[in-house]
Amino acid sequence: MSREEALRKRARELLESKQVVMVVGHRAASTKGKAQPAFIAKPEDAESLIFDETCGQNLAGHLLKVKHLGKIAVVTKGCDSRSILVLLKEKQLDRAQLHILGVGCEGVKEDGKLSDSCITCEYPNPIVCDEMLGEPAPGDRLQTLNPKPQTGELTSDERWRELSEDVSRCIRCYACRQVCPNCYCPVCFVDASQPALVGKTTELSDNMVFHIMRALHMAGRCVECGSCARACPMGIDLMKFNRKAAQIVKERFNVVAGVKEDDAPALTVFDPNDKQEFIR
Amino acid sequence: MTQRVITADGLAKLVTEWAKKGAVYAPVKAGSKDWTEFRRVTSLKETDFSRVNTKQSAKGLLFPQREVMLRFKDGKSEEPAAPEEQVILGIRPCDAAAIAFQAKFFTGQGQTDPYFKARLDRTTFIGFACNTPAETCFCTAVGGSPSGTRGLDLLLTDIGGKYLAEPVTDKGAALIADMPDPAIGDLERKLAEKCAEQMPQAIDTAALKRRLDSGFEHPVWDELNLACVNCGACTFLCPTCHCFDVTDEERKGRGARIRVWDSCQFCIYSQHASGHNPRQTARSRYRNRVMDKFKYTVDMVGELSCVGCGRCIIECPAGIDVRETVEVLTRQLPEAAEKK
């Protein structure tokens, strides 16, 4: 039985036996090479589930929309499971109300090209799951095949220039924020209006404030799934911000978001041994 | 009006001439990116007409995403200078029709938006007919055509290194008055027909509208919206979407009143000053967008606000296809009786 057949079979069983009220997965979109999140509530609809290189959406965030319905099964690749762990630690999800259908991920493709985040991915398999469907994906294979994108090698001025060029293309559609599984604030800082905190225009300064603040909010939480970069209609590599933040969190606190079930989110912990050289 | 033939050299000369008198905007390849954008050009060499549609539509050239309405200082205000004359070259018939729709919205409801009107009056629209549709094109399904002339002054059709030019307005005719008459028969029509043949059949939009009229509370919306992430990519890339917000930016007695595009997909869009939000849920915001395209603007200005450019399909991060949405709605919503 192929992985996809196993997935459909299990989804159908879970729905028929009423162990879950819904299976969240992927289905093929109408345009070639794209998938759409699928919310399957009827056993017969399980046939539309797919899992392949087009399934780039991180489904963890979609769980927040349907968790009120009851126990949900979710198709979970490595990055999705890391986001689920972050959401569990932040008390946004209840583990008992999730049935995690693990799948090994060979990387997500965009226009036939392996997504940047998948090239650097160290966790193609779910960190946590209730059952694995199909074989796990080979761990570091992708990395050895593809060089890591360079980050943090530039001077401060060069970096600012490069980020300014990137961010000046932003049209403030917030696709990056909306697809992010860990962006779930009821009122985002950019939507605050009494008082307004961030300018709504596409001036470089307004765009930069949005992207830098978002990156800071993601530090220690972003699992580098790359959904934001893939969602951006203007082709901005938003992961430049997030990769850098994740790198700093790892260097300073030795924490990688969403890879352990029992550690606390890096920026919620005070440790007297933390480097505090900025306090003079 | 008399059709003419323009050679590539002829068009190059015209572009150089126009660029001396005002701004010329045309599709240009966006740096290292795999798409084209409307940018200011001074010669035909800079342009790239190889894509069916530009990443963003031409709407920003008449209705910029960020527009200064006035500047103020110490209690005195100053309006911005009148916009310059501009030629938009290589706009596709769907995008031109979208601007004609926006013109109806901004100038045709008993109120005139002076900012839009000032630009509209100073813009010449030179369209490019589509010879080959993209996979996501569906203008023919919503009343458009790959060789449609609505909103244009002049329509050019690439007939292999040369362009057949069809004037739509006197302004368009004047642009090409010096060009030779064509010796080619109905080639242009044939090309356009061939393109249209490859495209979807017309949707019965009147029947869809009647379904939407009575379908506001139908449970179909509960399922349809689930995949949507409520970002504004579709609205900002849509050539007909025209909502805006106005903010004052002020510091020490000086500042500017600025309007920026707004999107019905954002929660803050419909939030009242009291804090009440009539469109609190993702479901209601998704429904609003679909209703707006196929019902509300029909009620308001008598036409759909979808021209079938396909940008929302290409860019939706959730893989949602408006053609599919329309298909599901047509299938599931009961059709209400036609109103007399």
Short mmCIF file of C-alpha atoms in Angstrom, two decimals, chain A residues 45 62 80 93 107 120 123 136 139 144 201 216 221 235 243:
data_model
loop_
_atom_site.label_atom_id
_atom_site.label_comp_id
_atom_site.label_asym_id
_atom_site.label_seq_id
_atom_site.Cartn_x
_atom_site.Cartn_y
_atom_site.Cartn_z
CA ASP A 45 -14.26 12.51 1.24
CA HIS A 62 -5.32 25.56 10.47
CA ASP A 80 4.09 20.77 11.01
CA LEU A 93 -3.78 23.17 21.41
CA GLY A 107 10.82 18.35 0.66
CA THR A 120 18.12 23.46 5.24
CA TYR A 123 13.68 17.47 10.69
CA PRO A 136 10.25 8.00 7.41
CA GLY A 139 17.30 12.62 7.74
CA THR A 144 24.13 17.10 1.88
CA THR A 201 1.55 52.47 4.18
CA LEU A 216 11.33 39.40 16.73
CA ARG A 221 9.20 30.14 18.05
CA GLY A 235 8.80 36.77 -3.81
CA ARG A 243 16.72 32.08 9.87
#
